Amino acid sequence: MDSSTIEFIQQLINGLSLGATYALIALGYTMVFGVLRFINFAHGDILMLGSFAGFYCGPWLTAFTRKLAGNPDPARDLTGIQEWVGPWESLLGLALVLVVVMSACAVFGMLVEFLCYRPLRNRPRITVLITAIGVSLFIESMGQFLFGAAPRFFPELISDRSIDFSAHGEQWAGLTLLRSQVLTILVTGVLLIALTLLVKRTKIGMAMRALAFNPTACALMGVNVSLIVSFTFGLGSALGGAAGILSSIERPSIDPLMGVLFGLKAFVAAVLGGIGNLAGAVLGGLLIGVIEIMVVAYGPATYRDAVAFAVLIVILLLRPSGLLGRNVREKV
Amino acid sequence: MSLLSLDNVTVQFGGLKAVSEVSFSIAAGELVGLIGPNGAGKTTVFNLITGVYAPTVGKIAFDGKAVAGKRPYLITARGIARTFQNIRLFPSMTVFDNVRCACNMHLKHGISHALWRGAKVAAEEARIEAEVMELLGIFDLADDRDANCKSLPYGAQRRLEIVRALATKPRLLLLDEPAAGMNPTEKMELMKLIRFVQEKFALAVLLVEHDMKVVMGICERIAVLDYGQKIAEGTPAEIRANPKVIAAYLGKEVSPEPIGGT
Amino acid sequence: MREFERTKIVLLVTIALVALLAFVCNRSPEFLQSRIYDILLGIGISIILAEGLNLVNGYTGQFSLGHAGFMAVGAFLGSAMSLGIAFPYLDGPTWAGAGWTVIFKVLQQGFAWLVNAFFWLHNGIIALSSGAPGWAKFLIALIYGGATAALSGLLVGVPSLRLKGDYLAIVTLGFNEIIRVIIQNAEPLGAQRGLTGVPSNTNFFWVFAFAALTIYVVHNLVHSTYGRGFLSVRDDEIAAESMGINTTKYKVLAFVVGAAFAGVAGTLFAHQKQYINPESFNFIRSVDIVVMVILGGMGNTVGVCIAAVLLTILPEILRDVAKLEWLPIWLREVAENRMIIYSLILIILMLARPQGLFGGWGKKKGAA
Ligand SMILES: Nc1ncnc2c1ncn2[C@@H]1O[C@H](COP(=O)(O)OP(=O)(O)OP(=O)(O)O)[C@@H](O)[C@H]1O
Ligand SMILES: [Mg+2]
């Protein structure tokens, strides 16, 4: 294998790990769209809140798990899976951070739904859309007010080092695979499986699907629509929070406006995959991540942030229902 | 030659064939009824003819030219106008403006005239006003011209929809349950009006109506849909006697007597 | 019918009045230097922006969130005109050894031709207007800024106006970002540094003459056959199509007219501040304009005008409040961050009064 192939694999890995973050946020867009038929503009900002929650509670929780493990030497030699994902106590710490942050984001998401969107349930869509824009701006500006506008440095929750491939041959030496990338992809995978099981196998998941299929019939069948909507918001926001932690481990500079572009690109991912479709959101997220990284690597890098929008425009023109979406026509 | 012809038209929504292999035609100046139980596909046929949906297979021709899948406004420009089963007036507009909107198609002045508002615009607006007021007068809505359309009673809103459709100067008018929610006297009045405008403007009319008495009384010919398929077509007498139609209506009696009685 | 004539007279009288006021202003150099004068110009520019967007978001019901993009086009290209910045022509592709990539090369060549045609026009206008007096040059820059923004509005509108509601909002936002990124990459336009030294041509007369023209155009369009087309598209697109109304045409028209005024406003803005940076035409800027339209009540010319005035003064007041030393520090920080207040306005307005602050009055009743 020559160096350009290695380079390509490297970019593919970078793209996939970025895409995994997009996928997590895209899932939130898609789920909320499924039950409410509306695009939660403020969803990207949940990622920012997750990041800052991790920023504040992360060091404290990881210190706690390290103490629990009796402060083992972080530089010691690791073997097996631990070599890939880090020592167990820092993994435990990360898990703890994820659980705390995801719960906090879930509560926040449900609160926003309860305060801002629920009173508007039967209002024109444009009203809800404007409210969502307002909520998004409010979270961002409150973030600037509380956390300061300047970028912060996300704490090192796991010792993020590159995994060594040179043992497998000289040519692999150029490849850098970071622990955070492995973890991002792994955690996304696990969350995805959990989510699929939840939606396919549980009663509340069935209610969510029913609500997405036919809201009126669903309400008539005695499903508690408000509860399901609330739950969906919670679930989506929890995934958004997880995305915040995972993306910040890899790109540790965080600021209150970081959610804007992440959110927009994830939205593009959701549309690309077919909005309302869970598998589509993941596929779209990974594709957008890879396309973005490829453009940075092989194309005009300064157009990085415009790429996703170009993709959005192309997809909406060629196949507005997305790659995996179904075409629904308005009944007249 | 027929004015409108549907040839083997099918439309599919996911797994559901809402309209399946339907063929029929309407001649110029004819008044045809389209009946069928709820969900039979009558409104869908209207949507296909007016371009709101494109057929999955089949041909639709108006005046000898194919219209299937064309944009609705282009089809309206050819001379097909419609009303909607669930009233779709322009809620923010007055009665007068609702109808004036439908005249836009026939206006000749360009945007510069609209900005300058010279004599040409004034003349054209005056002409439209006269036309609109005449139509409103026929349907007894002239006094409500400045009322908001949503403040009208239900029956008047239905009549306003017909006026709006007529303002596009159609040759074929599609009426989707125009008498729904009206009492028998109002229904009779409306049907007389429809006959009147049909003759006055030399229109062909395709009428969807659930009240058999009304349909049998007014239509020259009737087509029956059931589960998206055309199960019968013929004169009111033939339809009344058709066993398939009786079966489709599940033993419901198909109109005992024509309008006006014997 | 007399109403038809009246609007023209009102426009002419307003412009005459503006000219007179401008003349009075010019007598006092201190006033021209004052902050009040600056704010006044800002108000006029806001009115142009908000009324243009009102045509799209309000009267036609197409929720656009990218107005600042068109403002940027007008600001940068209008300034390029004033500064005499010519564009270097793009090179075509190299054809040697093309192989199967010839498809891309053909596309590239076509793109280069298109862009060069535009550059040729741009450079030509610069060459032609080089000898013109200052005011004529500025007028050319204003018209050019408006025209190029209208053109970009056409390019953006045709594909995106097939979409509705949330989708349209996000796609227009996306175009806003794309326009900004393109300018950031355009070396002749100063790339990320922006343009400096734009002549200070904007004055009371130009700003308010164009504000009056904007209101005139929007008012006359809305109260014409075209206006009924816009409203029908907003009210019920399917019914409008079925009544023979080419909804695409009306949507694109509204969009192009709105973009044209945004372009003029951009040129005015650039010649007021004398310095422009692509960063300042981001989506927050678009939101500023959207808030004006919503606060004024979408599709309400008078209300939007008042909202544009209020929301241009508000940040200035907030800036003063932030300086008050006796206020608690957190309050002063809130005042400094006007987006907190804007976003709260949006949320509360939507929950309590979605028709806008001034919705319901001064609204078009119907008859022309
Ligand atoms: N856009 C659509 N997507 C999916 N299914 C549709 C759509 N439009 C209509 N249908 C289905 O097609 C079938 C026919 O509907 P249609 O409205 O044409 O019936 P109809 O004969 O007009 O009934 P009614 O007498 O109740 O008005 C129904 O089962 C309906 O649910
Ligand atoms: Mg029907």
Short mmCIF file of N, CA, C and O in Angstrom, two decimals, chain A residues 33 37-39 41 115-117 119-120 123 125-131 133-142 144-145 257 260-261 264 267 271 275 302-306 309-310 312-313 316-317 320 330-332, chain C residues 61-63 65 158-160 162-167 169-171 173-175 177-178 181-182 185-186 192 238 283-284 287 290-291 294 298 329-331 333-334 337 339-344 346-347 350-352 354:
data_model
loop_
_atom_site.label_atom_id
_atom_site.label_comp_id
_atom_site.label_asym_id
_atom_site.label_seq_id
_atom_site.Cartn_x
_atom_site.Cartn_y
_atom_site.Cartn_z
N PHE A 33 -38.51 15.44 14.54
CA PHE A 33 -39.30 15.66 13.33
C PHE A 33 -40.34 14.56 13.18
O PHE A 33 -41.49 14.82 12.81
N ARG A 37 -43.24 16.81 13.48
CA ARG A 37 -43.14 17.41 12.14
C ARG A 37 -42.54 18.81 12.22
O ARG A 37 -43.04 19.73 11.60
N PHE A 38 -41.55 18.99 13.03
CA PHE A 38 -40.94 20.30 13.03
C PHE A 38 -39.46 20.18 13.32
O PHE A 38 -39.01 19.22 13.93
N ILE A 39 -38.69 21.11 12.78
CA ILE A 39 -37.25 21.03 12.91
C ILE A 39 -36.83 21.87 14.11
O ILE A 39 -37.04 23.07 14.14
N PHE A 41 -34.76 23.87 15.73
CA PHE A 41 -33.61 24.71 15.41
C PHE A 41 -32.58 24.74 16.54
O PHE A 41 -31.40 24.91 16.31
N LEU A 115 -41.73 24.39 28.10
CA LEU A 115 -41.95 25.83 28.24
C LEU A 115 -42.27 26.51 26.92
O LEU A 115 -43.12 27.39 26.86
N CYS A 116 -41.56 26.11 25.87
CA CYS A 116 -41.65 26.90 24.64
C CYS A 116 -42.46 26.24 23.54
O CYS A 116 -43.15 26.93 22.80
N TYR A 117 -42.35 24.92 23.38
CA TYR A 117 -43.01 24.32 22.22
C TYR A 117 -44.40 23.79 22.56
O TYR A 117 -45.30 23.84 21.73
N PRO A 119 -46.84 24.92 24.47
CA PRO A 119 -47.96 25.86 24.33
C PRO A 119 -48.30 26.17 22.87
O PRO A 119 -49.35 26.72 22.60
N LEU A 120 -47.41 25.83 21.97
CA LEU A 120 -47.62 26.18 20.55
C LEU A 120 -48.04 24.97 19.72
O LEU A 120 -47.98 25.02 18.50
N ARG A 123 -50.43 25.59 16.86
CA ARG A 123 -50.29 26.87 16.17
C ARG A 123 -49.67 26.66 14.79
O ARG A 123 -49.12 25.60 14.53
N ARG A 125 -47.16 26.47 11.76
CA ARG A 125 -45.77 25.99 11.83
C ARG A 125 -44.78 27.12 11.88
O ARG A 125 -43.73 27.02 12.50
N ILE A 126 -45.12 28.21 11.21
CA ILE A 126 -44.18 29.33 11.14
C ILE A 126 -43.94 29.89 12.55
O ILE A 126 -42.83 30.25 12.91
N THR A 127 -44.98 29.89 13.38
CA THR A 127 -44.85 30.37 14.75
C THR A 127 -43.86 29.50 15.53
O THR A 127 -42.99 29.99 16.24
N VAL A 128 -44.02 28.19 15.36
CA VAL A 128 -43.13 27.27 16.07
C VAL A 128 -41.70 27.45 15.57
O VAL A 128 -40.75 27.45 16.36
N LEU A 129 -41.56 27.61 14.26
CA LEU A 129 -40.23 27.79 13.68
C LEU A 129 -39.53 29.03 14.26
O LEU A 129 -38.38 28.97 14.67
N ILE A 130 -40.28 30.12 14.32
CA ILE A 130 -39.68 31.35 14.84
C ILE A 130 -39.30 31.17 16.31
O ILE A 130 -38.23 31.59 16.76
N THR A 131 -40.18 30.51 17.07
CA THR A 131 -39.86 30.25 18.47
C THR A 131 -38.57 29.45 18.59
O THR A 131 -37.72 29.74 19.41
N ILE A 133 -36.10 29.31 16.53
CA ILE A 133 -34.97 30.18 16.23
C ILE A 133 -34.66 31.03 17.46
O ILE A 133 -33.50 31.20 17.85
N GLY A 134 -35.73 31.54 18.09
CA GLY A 134 -35.54 32.34 19.30
C GLY A 134 -34.86 31.55 20.40
O GLY A 134 -33.93 32.02 21.04
N VAL A 135 -35.32 30.32 20.61
CA VAL A 135 -34.73 29.48 21.66
C VAL A 135 -33.25 29.26 21.37
O VAL A 135 -32.40 29.36 22.26
N SER A 136 -32.96 28.97 20.11
CA SER A 136 -31.58 28.73 19.73
C SER A 136 -30.71 29.95 20.04
O SER A 136 -29.65 29.85 20.67
N LEU A 137 -31.18 31.11 19.63
CA LEU A 137 -30.41 32.34 19.89
C LEU A 137 -30.27 32.58 21.38
O LEU A 137 -29.23 33.04 21.87
N PHE A 138 -31.34 32.26 22.11
CA PHE A 138 -31.30 32.50 23.55
C PHE A 138 -30.25 31.63 24.21
O PHE A 138 -29.46 32.10 25.03
N ILE A 139 -30.24 30.36 23.85
CA ILE A 139 -29.24 29.46 24.45
C ILE A 139 -27.84 29.95 24.11
O ILE A 139 -26.95 30.00 24.97
N GLU A 140 -27.64 30.34 22.84
CA GLU A 140 -26.30 30.79 22.44
C GLU A 140 -25.89 32.06 23.19
O GLU A 140 -24.77 32.16 23.71
N SER A 141 -26.81 33.02 23.26
CA SER A 141 -26.40 34.27 23.89
C SER A 141 -26.28 34.11 25.40
O SER A 141 -25.41 34.73 26.03
N MET A 142 -27.13 33.25 25.97
CA MET A 142 -26.96 32.98 27.40
C MET A 142 -25.63 32.27 27.64
O MET A 142 -24.96 32.50 28.64
N GLN A 144 -22.95 32.73 25.92
CA GLN A 144 -21.90 33.75 25.88
C GLN A 144 -21.88 34.55 27.17
O GLN A 144 -20.83 34.95 27.66
N PHE A 145 -23.08 34.76 27.70
CA PHE A 145 -23.20 35.55 28.92
C PHE A 145 -22.62 34.78 30.10
O PHE A 145 -21.87 35.33 30.92
N LEU A 257 -20.80 29.30 20.60
CA LEU A 257 -21.43 29.26 19.28
C LEU A 257 -21.08 27.99 18.51
O LEU A 257 -21.43 27.85 17.34
N VAL A 260 -23.80 25.99 16.50
CA VAL A 260 -24.51 26.48 15.31
C VAL A 260 -24.14 25.66 14.07
O VAL A 260 -25.01 25.05 13.43
N LEU A 261 -22.85 25.62 13.79
CA LEU A 261 -22.44 24.90 12.59
C LEU A 261 -22.64 23.40 12.72
O LEU A 261 -23.09 22.74 11.80
N LEU A 264 -26.29 22.77 12.17
CA LEU A 264 -26.72 22.91 10.78
C LEU A 264 -26.24 21.74 9.93
O LEU A 264 -26.98 21.21 9.11
N PHE A 267 -28.20 18.79 10.71
CA PHE A 267 -29.51 18.89 10.08
C PHE A 267 -29.43 18.44 8.62
O PHE A 267 -30.26 17.69 8.12
N VAL A 271 -31.45 15.42 6.70
CA VAL A 271 -32.20 15.56 5.45
C VAL A 271 -31.61 14.65 4.37
O VAL A 271 -32.33 14.02 3.61
N ILE A 275 -35.34 12.69 6.37
CA ILE A 275 -35.71 13.10 7.71
C ILE A 275 -36.85 12.24 8.23
O ILE A 275 -37.76 11.88 7.50
N THR A 302 -10.86 26.06 2.38
CA THR A 302 -11.55 27.21 2.95
C THR A 302 -13.05 27.13 2.76
O THR A 302 -13.80 27.87 3.37
N TYR A 303 -13.49 26.23 1.87
CA TYR A 303 -14.92 26.09 1.65
C TYR A 303 -15.55 25.06 2.59
O TYR A 303 -16.68 24.66 2.40
N ARG A 304 -14.78 24.65 3.59
CA ARG A 304 -15.22 23.61 4.50
C ARG A 304 -16.68 23.77 4.97
O ARG A 304 -17.47 22.84 4.89
N ASP A 305 -17.01 24.98 5.45
CA ASP A 305 -18.32 25.16 6.04
C ASP A 305 -19.42 25.33 5.01
O ASP A 305 -20.61 25.28 5.33
N ALA A 306 -19.03 25.54 3.77
CA ALA A 306 -20.06 25.70 2.74
C ALA A 306 -20.45 24.36 2.13
O ALA A 306 -21.50 24.24 1.51
N PHE A 309 -23.82 22.76 3.08
CA PHE A 309 -24.97 23.45 2.50
C PHE A 309 -25.11 23.13 1.02
O PHE A 309 -26.21 23.00 0.50
N ALA A 310 -23.96 23.02 0.36
CA ALA A 310 -24.02 22.64 -1.06
C ALA A 310 -24.66 21.26 -1.19
O ALA A 310 -25.51 21.04 -2.05
N LEU A 312 -26.75 19.93 0.88
CA LEU A 312 -28.18 20.09 1.20
C LEU A 312 -28.95 20.55 -0.02
O LEU A 312 -30.02 20.02 -0.35
N ILE A 313 -28.40 21.54 -0.71
CA ILE A 313 -29.12 22.10 -1.84
C ILE A 313 -29.25 21.06 -2.94
O ILE A 313 -30.32 20.87 -3.52
N LEU A 316 -31.84 18.39 -1.86
CA LEU A 316 -33.23 18.86 -1.88
C LEU A 316 -33.75 19.02 -3.30
O LEU A 316 -34.94 18.90 -3.57
N LEU A 317 -32.82 19.29 -4.22
CA LEU A 317 -33.27 19.44 -5.60
C LEU A 317 -33.45 18.09 -6.28
O LEU A 317 -34.38 17.90 -7.06
N PRO A 320 -35.69 15.19 -2.65
CA PRO A 320 -36.04 15.90 -1.41
C PRO A 320 -36.40 14.96 -0.26
O PRO A 320 -36.32 15.36 0.89
N GLU A 330 -48.67 15.78 0.19
CA GLU A 330 -49.71 16.44 0.97
C GLU A 330 -51.07 16.02 0.43
O GLU A 330 -51.31 16.02 -0.77
N LYS A 331 -51.96 15.63 1.34
CA LYS A 331 -53.31 15.26 0.91
C LYS A 331 -54.10 16.53 0.62
O LYS A 331 -54.03 17.49 1.36
N VAL A 332 -54.82 16.50 -0.48
CA VAL A 332 -55.60 17.70 -0.85
C VAL A 332 -57.08 17.38 -0.74
O VAL A 332 -57.51 16.40 -1.29
N GLY C 61 -45.11 34.99 2.46
CA GLY C 61 -45.11 33.86 3.38
C GLY C 61 -43.98 32.87 3.17
O GLY C 61 -44.07 31.72 3.56
N GLN C 62 -42.88 33.30 2.54
CA GLN C 62 -41.74 32.41 2.33
C GLN C 62 -40.67 32.79 3.33
O GLN C 62 -40.01 33.81 3.17
N PHE C 63 -40.50 31.97 4.37
CA PHE C 63 -39.65 32.37 5.47
C PHE C 63 -38.18 32.28 5.09
O PHE C 63 -37.58 31.21 5.12
N LEU C 65 -34.20 33.25 5.70
CA LEU C 65 -33.33 33.55 6.83
C LEU C 65 -31.93 33.88 6.31
O LEU C 65 -30.94 33.67 6.97
N VAL C 158 -34.50 30.45 -7.29
CA VAL C 158 -35.08 29.46 -8.19
C VAL C 158 -34.97 28.04 -7.62
O VAL C 158 -35.97 27.34 -7.57
N PRO C 159 -33.78 27.62 -7.15
CA PRO C 159 -33.79 26.27 -6.58
C PRO C 159 -34.47 26.19 -5.20
O PRO C 159 -35.16 25.23 -4.92
N SER C 160 -34.25 27.18 -4.35
CA SER C 160 -34.69 26.97 -2.96
C SER C 160 -36.16 27.24 -2.73
O SER C 160 -36.74 26.71 -1.78
N ARG C 162 -38.63 26.07 -4.04
CA ARG C 162 -39.51 24.91 -4.13
C ARG C 162 -39.80 24.38 -2.74
O ARG C 162 -40.71 23.59 -2.56
N LEU C 163 -38.97 24.77 -1.80
CA LEU C 163 -39.12 24.24 -0.44
C LEU C 163 -40.01 25.15 0.36
O LEU C 163 -40.25 26.29 0.01
N LYS C 164 -40.47 24.60 1.50
CA LYS C 164 -41.38 25.39 2.33
C LYS C 164 -40.89 25.42 3.76
O LYS C 164 -40.10 24.59 4.19
N GLY C 165 -41.39 26.41 4.48
CA GLY C 165 -41.26 26.46 5.94
C GLY C 165 -39.84 26.28 6.44
O GLY C 165 -38.91 26.98 6.01
N ASP C 166 -39.65 25.32 7.33
CA ASP C 166 -38.37 25.11 7.99
C ASP C 166 -37.25 24.87 6.98
O ASP C 166 -36.15 25.39 7.12
N TYR C 167 -37.57 24.08 5.96
CA TYR C 167 -36.54 23.74 4.96
C TYR C 167 -36.06 25.00 4.26
O TYR C 167 -34.87 25.21 4.10
N ALA C 169 -36.17 28.02 5.32
CA ALA C 169 -35.40 28.85 6.25
C ALA C 169 -33.96 28.38 6.31
O ALA C 169 -33.03 29.18 6.22
N ILE C 170 -33.77 27.08 6.43
CA ILE C 170 -32.41 26.58 6.59
C ILE C 170 -31.62 26.68 5.29
O ILE C 170 -30.44 27.02 5.29
N VAL C 171 -32.28 26.44 4.16
CA VAL C 171 -31.55 26.54 2.89
C VAL C 171 -31.13 27.99 2.62
O VAL C 171 -30.01 28.24 2.19
N LEU C 173 -30.57 30.19 4.88
CA LEU C 173 -29.47 30.41 5.81
C LEU C 173 -28.18 29.84 5.23
O LEU C 173 -27.11 30.45 5.30
N GLY C 174 -28.30 28.65 4.63
CA GLY C 174 -27.14 28.01 4.01
C GLY C 174 -26.56 28.87 2.90
O GLY C 174 -25.35 29.06 2.82
N PHE C 175 -27.42 29.45 2.07
CA PHE C 175 -26.93 30.31 1.01
C PHE C 175 -26.27 31.56 1.58
O PHE C 175 -25.27 32.04 1.04
N GLU C 177 -24.55 31.66 4.26
CA GLU C 177 -23.20 31.24 4.63
C GLU C 177 -22.33 31.03 3.39
O GLU C 177 -21.16 31.40 3.38
N ILE C 178 -22.92 30.45 2.34
CA ILE C 178 -22.13 30.19 1.13
C ILE C 178 -21.66 31.52 0.52
O ILE C 178 -20.49 31.67 0.16
N VAL C 181 -18.83 32.79 2.58
CA VAL C 181 -17.59 32.04 2.37
C VAL C 181 -16.97 32.40 1.02
O VAL C 181 -15.75 32.55 0.90
N ILE C 182 -17.82 32.57 0.00
CA ILE C 182 -17.27 32.94 -1.31
C ILE C 182 -16.56 34.30 -1.22
O ILE C 182 -15.44 34.46 -1.73
N ASN C 185 -13.27 34.18 0.30
CA ASN C 185 -12.24 33.58 -0.54
C ASN C 185 -11.91 34.42 -1.76
O ASN C 185 -11.06 34.05 -2.55
N ALA C 186 -12.61 35.55 -1.92
CA ALA C 186 -12.39 36.37 -3.10
C ALA C 186 -11.31 37.40 -2.81
O ALA C 186 -11.56 38.39 -2.11
N GLN C 192 -10.59 37.67 3.71
CA GLN C 192 -11.05 37.73 5.09
C GLN C 192 -10.81 39.08 5.75
O GLN C 192 -11.36 39.38 6.79
N ILE C 238 -51.68 25.55 -2.83
CA ILE C 238 -52.32 24.60 -3.74
C ILE C 238 -53.54 25.25 -4.39
O ILE C 238 -53.75 25.14 -5.60
N PHE C 283 -25.30 35.02 9.84
CA PHE C 283 -26.72 34.70 10.02
C PHE C 283 -27.33 35.49 11.17
O PHE C 283 -28.53 35.76 11.16
N ILE C 284 -26.51 35.95 12.11
CA ILE C 284 -27.04 36.80 13.18
C ILE C 284 -27.60 38.10 12.58
O ILE C 284 -28.64 38.60 12.99
N VAL C 287 -30.88 37.43 11.24
CA VAL C 287 -31.87 37.33 12.31
C VAL C 287 -32.32 38.73 12.74
O VAL C 287 -33.51 38.97 12.96
N VAL C 290 -34.94 39.71 10.42
CA VAL C 290 -36.14 38.90 10.62
C VAL C 290 -36.91 39.37 11.86
O VAL C 290 -38.14 39.45 11.84
N VAL C 291 -36.17 39.70 12.92
CA VAL C 291 -36.86 40.15 14.14
C VAL C 291 -37.65 41.42 13.86
O VAL C 291 -38.77 41.58 14.34
N ILE C 294 -40.84 40.38 12.14
CA ILE C 294 -41.78 39.66 13.01
C ILE C 294 -42.38 40.60 14.04
O ILE C 294 -43.58 40.59 14.31
N MET C 298 -45.73 40.40 10.43
CA MET C 298 -45.40 40.04 9.05
C MET C 298 -46.50 40.48 8.10
O MET C 298 -47.67 40.20 8.31
N ILE C 329 -23.65 44.70 37.79
CA ILE C 329 -22.77 44.34 36.68
C ILE C 329 -23.44 43.37 35.72
O ILE C 329 -23.30 43.47 34.50
N TRP C 330 -24.24 42.43 36.25
CA TRP C 330 -24.86 41.43 35.35
C TRP C 330 -25.85 42.09 34.41
O TRP C 330 -25.96 41.72 33.25
N LEU C 331 -26.54 43.09 34.91
CA LEU C 331 -27.51 43.79 34.06
C LEU C 331 -26.78 44.51 32.94
O LEU C 331 -27.23 44.55 31.79
N GLU C 333 -24.02 43.59 31.66
CA GLU C 333 -23.55 42.60 30.69
C GLU C 333 -24.67 42.13 29.79
O GLU C 333 -24.49 41.92 28.59
N VAL C 334 -25.87 41.97 30.38
CA VAL C 334 -27.03 41.59 29.56
C VAL C 334 -27.26 42.66 28.51
O VAL C 334 -27.49 42.37 27.33
N ASN C 337 -25.12 42.39 25.54
CA ASN C 337 -25.38 41.26 24.66
C ASN C 337 -26.81 41.36 24.15
O ASN C 337 -27.72 40.76 24.69
N MET C 339 -28.36 40.09 21.81
CA MET C 339 -29.04 38.89 21.31
C MET C 339 -29.89 38.22 22.39
O MET C 339 -30.88 37.57 22.09
N ILE C 340 -29.49 38.37 23.66
CA ILE C 340 -30.32 37.82 24.74
C ILE C 340 -31.70 38.47 24.66
O ILE C 340 -32.74 37.79 24.71
N ILE C 341 -31.69 39.77 24.50
CA ILE C 341 -32.96 40.50 24.49
C ILE C 341 -33.74 40.19 23.21
O ILE C 341 -34.95 39.92 23.27
N TYR C 342 -33.06 40.15 22.08
CA TYR C 342 -33.74 39.83 20.82
C TYR C 342 -34.39 38.45 20.90
O TYR C 342 -35.53 38.27 20.47
N SER C 343 -33.64 37.48 21.40
CA SER C 343 -34.20 36.13 21.41
C SER C 343 -35.39 36.04 22.35
O SER C 343 -36.38 35.39 22.05
N LEU C 344 -35.29 36.75 23.48
CA LEU C 344 -36.44 36.76 24.40
C LEU C 344 -37.65 37.42 23.73
O LEU C 344 -38.78 36.95 23.87
N LEU C 346 -38.35 37.41 20.63
CA LEU C 346 -38.92 36.43 19.68
C LEU C 346 -39.78 35.41 20.40
O LEU C 346 -40.93 35.15 20.02
N ILE C 347 -39.22 34.82 21.46
CA ILE C 347 -39.94 33.73 22.14
C ILE C 347 -41.23 34.25 22.75
O ILE C 347 -42.31 33.69 22.56
N MET C 350 -43.88 35.14 20.20
CA MET C 350 -44.53 33.99 19.58
C MET C 350 -45.51 33.33 20.55
O MET C 350 -46.56 32.84 20.17
N LEU C 351 -45.15 33.33 21.83
CA LEU C 351 -46.04 32.70 22.81
C LEU C 351 -47.26 33.57 23.07
O LEU C 351 -48.37 33.08 23.23
N ALA C 352 -47.05 34.90 23.10
CA ALA C 352 -48.13 35.76 23.56
C ALA C 352 -48.83 36.50 22.42
O ALA C 352 -50.04 36.72 22.48
N PRO C 354 -48.35 36.28 18.44
CA PRO C 354 -47.65 35.87 17.22
C PRO C 354 -47.90 36.78 16.02
O PRO C 354 -47.16 36.74 15.06
#
